């Protein structure tokens, strides 16, 4: 009877060990790629939801006019700056309870230069609809936000005062810079048309 020598067994075990190491290494690489793909898909789904939230609220902007506490002339409630947008909408990002016809909404870069998009809401009627309200959401994935406003003559402006312009801009362009998976990315501009509405 002839059996395997010790040398043959050692060679066979070394080959099996090498094959197992290759198999486990490939499995590890595959699992890592799968997790990274899931993380990236989750981050992009989050950004898609944020973009839809911004688009829905801004597209539903309304030329709401309101007097101040002293009862002076009714002012159009739309204030747009480069890093802040305050307006009245009938489609708020997070509907208030009880349901209100109009809600004042502010999208702004977080105060103090800290990263994050702060979203604030106030129910109307309210004497100071565009004044600071506590943020109901701060999205810390957003590291920078900027807004531009399309004037009737076709020029993009960095600021828009609804009262001075006597109306809403034709569109708002939103640029977001976000931190995804340790990388900072500037997303393509999101241009949101605002339909002409009369108060």
Tab-separated table of C-alpha atoms in Angstrom:
chain	number	residue	atom	x	y	z
A	1	UNK	CA	0.000	0.000	0.000
A	2	UNK	CA	1.273	3.259	-0.977
A	3	UNK	CA	0.184	6.514	0.836
A	4	UNK	CA	1.010	10.154	0.604
A	5	UNK	CA	4.317	11.337	1.836
A	6	UNK	CA	4.551	14.181	4.293
A	7	UNK	CA	5.943	16.431	1.578
A	8	UNK	CA	2.970	15.749	-0.714
A	9	UNK	CA	0.537	16.518	2.120
A	10	UNK	CA	2.305	19.799	2.894
A	11	UNK	CA	2.212	20.839	-0.763
A	12	UNK	CA	-1.502	19.946	-1.012
A	13	UNK	CA	-2.276	21.922	2.170
A	14	UNK	CA	-0.301	24.913	0.880
A	15	UNK	CA	-2.261	24.865	-2.397
A	16	UNK	CA	-5.605	24.585	-0.557
A	17	UNK	CA	-4.539	27.413	1.795
A	18	UNK	CA	-3.569	29.643	-1.138
A	19	UNK	CA	-6.890	28.940	-2.873
A	20	UNK	CA	-8.812	29.746	0.332
A	21	UNK	CA	-6.842	32.976	0.792
A	22	UNK	CA	-7.632	34.036	-2.788
A	23	UNK	CA	-11.303	33.109	-2.334
A	24	UNK	CA	-11.640	34.996	0.970
A	25	UNK	CA	-9.748	38.001	-0.436
A	26	UNK	CA	-12.115	38.155	-3.404
A	27	UNK	CA	-15.096	37.841	-1.074
A	28	UNK	CA	-13.751	40.697	1.076
A	29	UNK	CA	-13.209	42.932	-1.970
A	30	UNK	CA	-16.710	42.122	-3.224
A	31	UNK	CA	-18.338	42.891	0.149
A	32	UNK	CA	-16.409	46.151	0.482
A	33	UNK	CA	-17.483	47.256	-3.003
A	34	UNK	CA	-21.073	46.287	-2.212
A	35	UNK	CA	-21.097	48.348	1.000
A	36	UNK	CA	-19.520	51.335	-0.750
A	37	UNK	CA	-22.104	51.080	-3.520
A	38	UNK	CA	-24.939	50.953	-0.974
A	39	UNK	CA	-23.505	53.961	0.898
A	40	UNK	CA	-23.164	55.916	-2.339
A	41	UNK	CA	-26.696	54.969	-3.441
A	42	UNK	CA	-28.067	56.019	-0.046
A	43	UNK	CA	-26.233	59.370	-0.211
A	44	UNK	CA	-27.505	60.040	-3.743
A	45	UNK	CA	-31.058	59.082	-2.730
A	46	UNK	CA	-30.784	61.563	0.154
A	47	UNK	CA	-29.628	64.304	-2.228
A	48	UNK	CA	-32.377	63.472	-4.717
A	49	UNK	CA	-34.964	63.766	-1.914
A	50	UNK	CA	-33.448	67.086	-0.796
A	51	UNK	CA	-33.515	68.393	-4.390
A	52	UNK	CA	-37.154	67.359	-4.778
A	53	UNK	CA	-38.032	69.036	-1.468
A	54	UNK	CA	-36.359	72.283	-2.585
A	55	UNK	CA	-37.938	72.143	-6.047
A	56	UNK	CA	-41.456	71.442	-4.775
A	57	UNK	CA	-41.376	74.254	-2.205
A	58	UNK	CA	-39.750	76.889	-4.428
A	59	UNK	CA	-41.979	76.091	-7.431
A	60	UNK	CA	-45.009	76.688	-5.179
A	61	UNK	CA	-43.801	80.171	-4.111
A	62	UNK	CA	-46.667	82.644	-3.829
A	63	UNK	CA	-46.549	86.478	-4.058
A	64	UNK	CA	-47.956	86.852	-0.553
A	65	UNK	CA	-48.356	90.435	0.666
A	66	UNK	CA	-48.615	91.395	4.299
A	67	UNK	CA	-48.505	94.561	6.379
A	68	UNK	CA	-46.146	94.922	9.314
A	69	UNK	CA	-47.210	95.439	12.945
A	70	UNK	CA	-47.874	99.146	12.359
A	71	UNK	CA	-50.297	98.328	9.537
A	72	UNK	CA	-48.362	100.098	6.777
A	73	UNK	CA	-48.353	99.202	3.105
A	74	UNK	CA	-48.529	95.464	2.416
A	75	UNK	CA	-45.066	94.145	1.505
A	76	UNK	CA	-44.384	91.283	-0.886
A	77	UNK	CA	-42.812	88.511	1.201
A	78	UNK	CA	-39.864	87.231	-0.851
A	79	UNK	CA	-36.235	87.860	0.128
A	80	UNK	CA	-33.460	86.194	-1.826
A	81	UNK	CA	-29.763	86.474	-1.057
A	82	UNK	CA	-26.788	84.473	-2.221
A	83	UNK	CA	-26.803	82.054	0.747
A	84	UNK	CA	-30.392	82.508	1.958
A	85	UNK	CA	-33.873	82.345	0.462
A	86	UNK	CA	-37.043	83.317	2.374
A	87	UNK	CA	-40.458	83.152	0.740
A	88	UNK	CA	-44.085	82.137	1.197
A	89	UNK	CA	-45.292	78.873	-0.303
A	90	UNK	CA	-48.385	76.736	-0.330
A	91	UNK	CA	-46.253	73.546	-0.473
A	92	UNK	CA	-43.986	73.678	2.603
A	93	UNK	CA	-41.163	71.137	2.879
A	94	UNK	CA	-42.635	69.763	6.109
A	95	UNK	CA	-46.361	70.545	6.370
A	96	UNK	CA	-47.328	72.021	9.712
A	97	UNK	CA	-50.138	70.656	11.857
A	98	UNK	CA	-52.810	71.923	11.609
A	99	UNK	CA	-52.654	72.376	7.869
A	100	UNK	CA	-52.145	76.008	6.827
A	101	UNK	CA	-52.830	77.571	3.426
A	102	UNK	CA	-49.513	79.457	3.390
A	103	UNK	CA	-46.220	78.889	5.155
A	104	UNK	CA	-43.155	81.133	5.290
A	105	UNK	CA	-40.060	79.062	4.511
A	106	UNK	CA	-36.356	79.865	4.758
A	107	UNK	CA	-33.544	77.841	3.195
A	108	UNK	CA	-30.167	79.122	4.382
A	109	UNK	CA	-26.539	78.255	4.913
A	110	UNK	CA	-26.192	77.496	8.608
A	111	UNK	CA	-25.177	80.487	10.743
A	112	UNK	CA	-21.567	81.012	11.749
A	113	UNK	CA	-20.106	79.458	8.606
A	114	UNK	CA	-20.820	75.958	9.912
A	115	UNK	CA	-21.705	73.371	7.280
A	116	UNK	CA	-25.352	72.540	6.850
A	117	UNK	CA	-28.517	73.645	5.101
A	118	UNK	CA	-31.002	74.968	7.662
A	119	UNK	CA	-34.705	74.768	6.790
A	120	UNK	CA	-37.092	76.931	8.837
A	121	UNK	CA	-40.865	77.349	8.628
A	122	UNK	CA	-43.455	79.720	10.115
A	123	UNK	CA	-47.209	79.463	9.871
A	124	UNK	CA	-49.066	82.433	8.380
A	125	UNK	CA	-50.581	84.876	9.126
A	126	UNK	CA	-47.666	86.142	11.185
A	127	UNK	CA	-46.403	89.710	11.695
A	128	UNK	CA	-42.792	88.792	10.886
A	129	UNK	CA	-43.090	85.884	8.451
A	130	UNK	CA	-39.540	86.046	7.097
A	131	UNK	CA	-37.785	86.715	10.392
A	132	UNK	CA	-35.692	84.008	12.000
A	133	UNK	CA	-37.499	80.877	13.079
A	134	UNK	CA	-35.888	77.868	14.681
A	135	UNK	CA	-34.689	75.426	12.016
A	136	UNK	CA	-36.823	72.318	11.823
A	137	UNK	CA	-34.117	70.505	9.866
A	138	UNK	CA	-30.378	71.003	9.456
A	139	UNK	CA	-28.875	68.852	6.724
A	140	UNK	CA	-25.208	68.611	7.673
A	141	UNK	CA	-24.289	66.799	4.430
A	142	UNK	CA	-24.630	70.172	2.661
A	143	UNK	CA	-21.400	72.130	3.108
A	144	UNK	CA	-22.391	75.134	0.978
A	145	UNK	CA	-25.513	76.451	-0.718
A	146	UNK	CA	-25.993	79.347	-3.120
A	147	UNK	CA	-29.039	80.824	-4.822
A	148	UNK	CA	-29.434	82.940	-7.967
A	149	UNK	CA	-32.605	84.562	-9.270
A	150	UNK	CA	-33.784	84.951	-12.870
A	151	UNK	CA	-35.029	88.468	-13.656
A	152	UNK	CA	-37.654	89.109	-16.374
A	153	UNK	CA	-34.908	90.481	-18.662
A	154	UNK	CA	-33.132	87.091	-18.589
A	155	UNK	CA	-30.233	88.082	-16.306
A	156	UNK	CA	-29.321	86.051	-13.236
A	157	UNK	CA	-29.125	88.115	-10.034
A	158	UNK	CA	-27.431	87.259	-6.720
A	159	UNK	CA	-30.145	89.042	-4.707
A	160	UNK	CA	-33.892	89.448	-5.075
A	161	UNK	CA	-36.116	91.738	-3.042
A	162	UNK	CA	-39.720	90.885	-3.871
A	163	UNK	CA	-41.022	94.275	-2.738
A	164	UNK	CA	-38.461	96.302	-4.716
A	165	UNK	CA	-38.892	94.105	-7.819
A	166	UNK	CA	-42.694	94.056	-7.417
A	167	UNK	CA	-42.866	90.320	-7.957
A	168	UNK	CA	-41.188	86.966	-7.765
A	169	UNK	CA	-38.250	85.939	-9.938
A	170	UNK	CA	-39.045	83.775	-12.940
A	171	UNK	CA	-36.781	81.014	-11.625
A	172	UNK	CA	-34.391	80.210	-8.795
A	173	UNK	CA	-31.100	78.415	-9.378
A	174	UNK	CA	-29.786	76.355	-6.449
A	175	UNK	CA	-26.199	75.097	-6.190
A	176	UNK	CA	-25.347	72.626	-3.457
A	177	UNK	CA	-21.920	71.475	-2.349
A	178	UNK	CA	-22.083	68.299	-0.322
A	179	UNK	CA	-19.806	65.923	1.501
A	180	UNK	CA	-20.328	62.341	0.308
A	181	UNK	CA	-18.257	59.449	1.581
A	182	UNK	CA	-15.407	61.692	2.668
A	183	UNK	CA	-15.355	63.635	-0.638
A	184	UNK	CA	-16.697	67.121	-1.249
A	185	UNK	CA	-18.696	67.429	-4.470
A	186	UNK	CA	-20.393	70.383	-6.140
A	187	UNK	CA	-23.643	69.157	-7.616
A	188	UNK	CA	-24.995	70.435	-10.933
A	189	UNK	CA	-27.205	73.513	-10.617
A	190	UNK	CA	-30.887	72.900	-10.000
A	191	UNK	CA	-33.025	75.488	-11.818
A	192	UNK	CA	-36.592	75.763	-10.541
A	193	UNK	CA	-39.201	77.731	-12.502
A	194	UNK	CA	-41.731	79.761	-10.538
A	195	UNK	CA	-45.066	79.991	-12.371
A	196	UNK	CA	-46.618	83.460	-12.596
A	197	UNK	CA	-49.230	83.820	-9.858
A	198	UNK	CA	-51.335	86.761	-8.718
A	199	UNK	CA	-52.113	87.363	-5.053
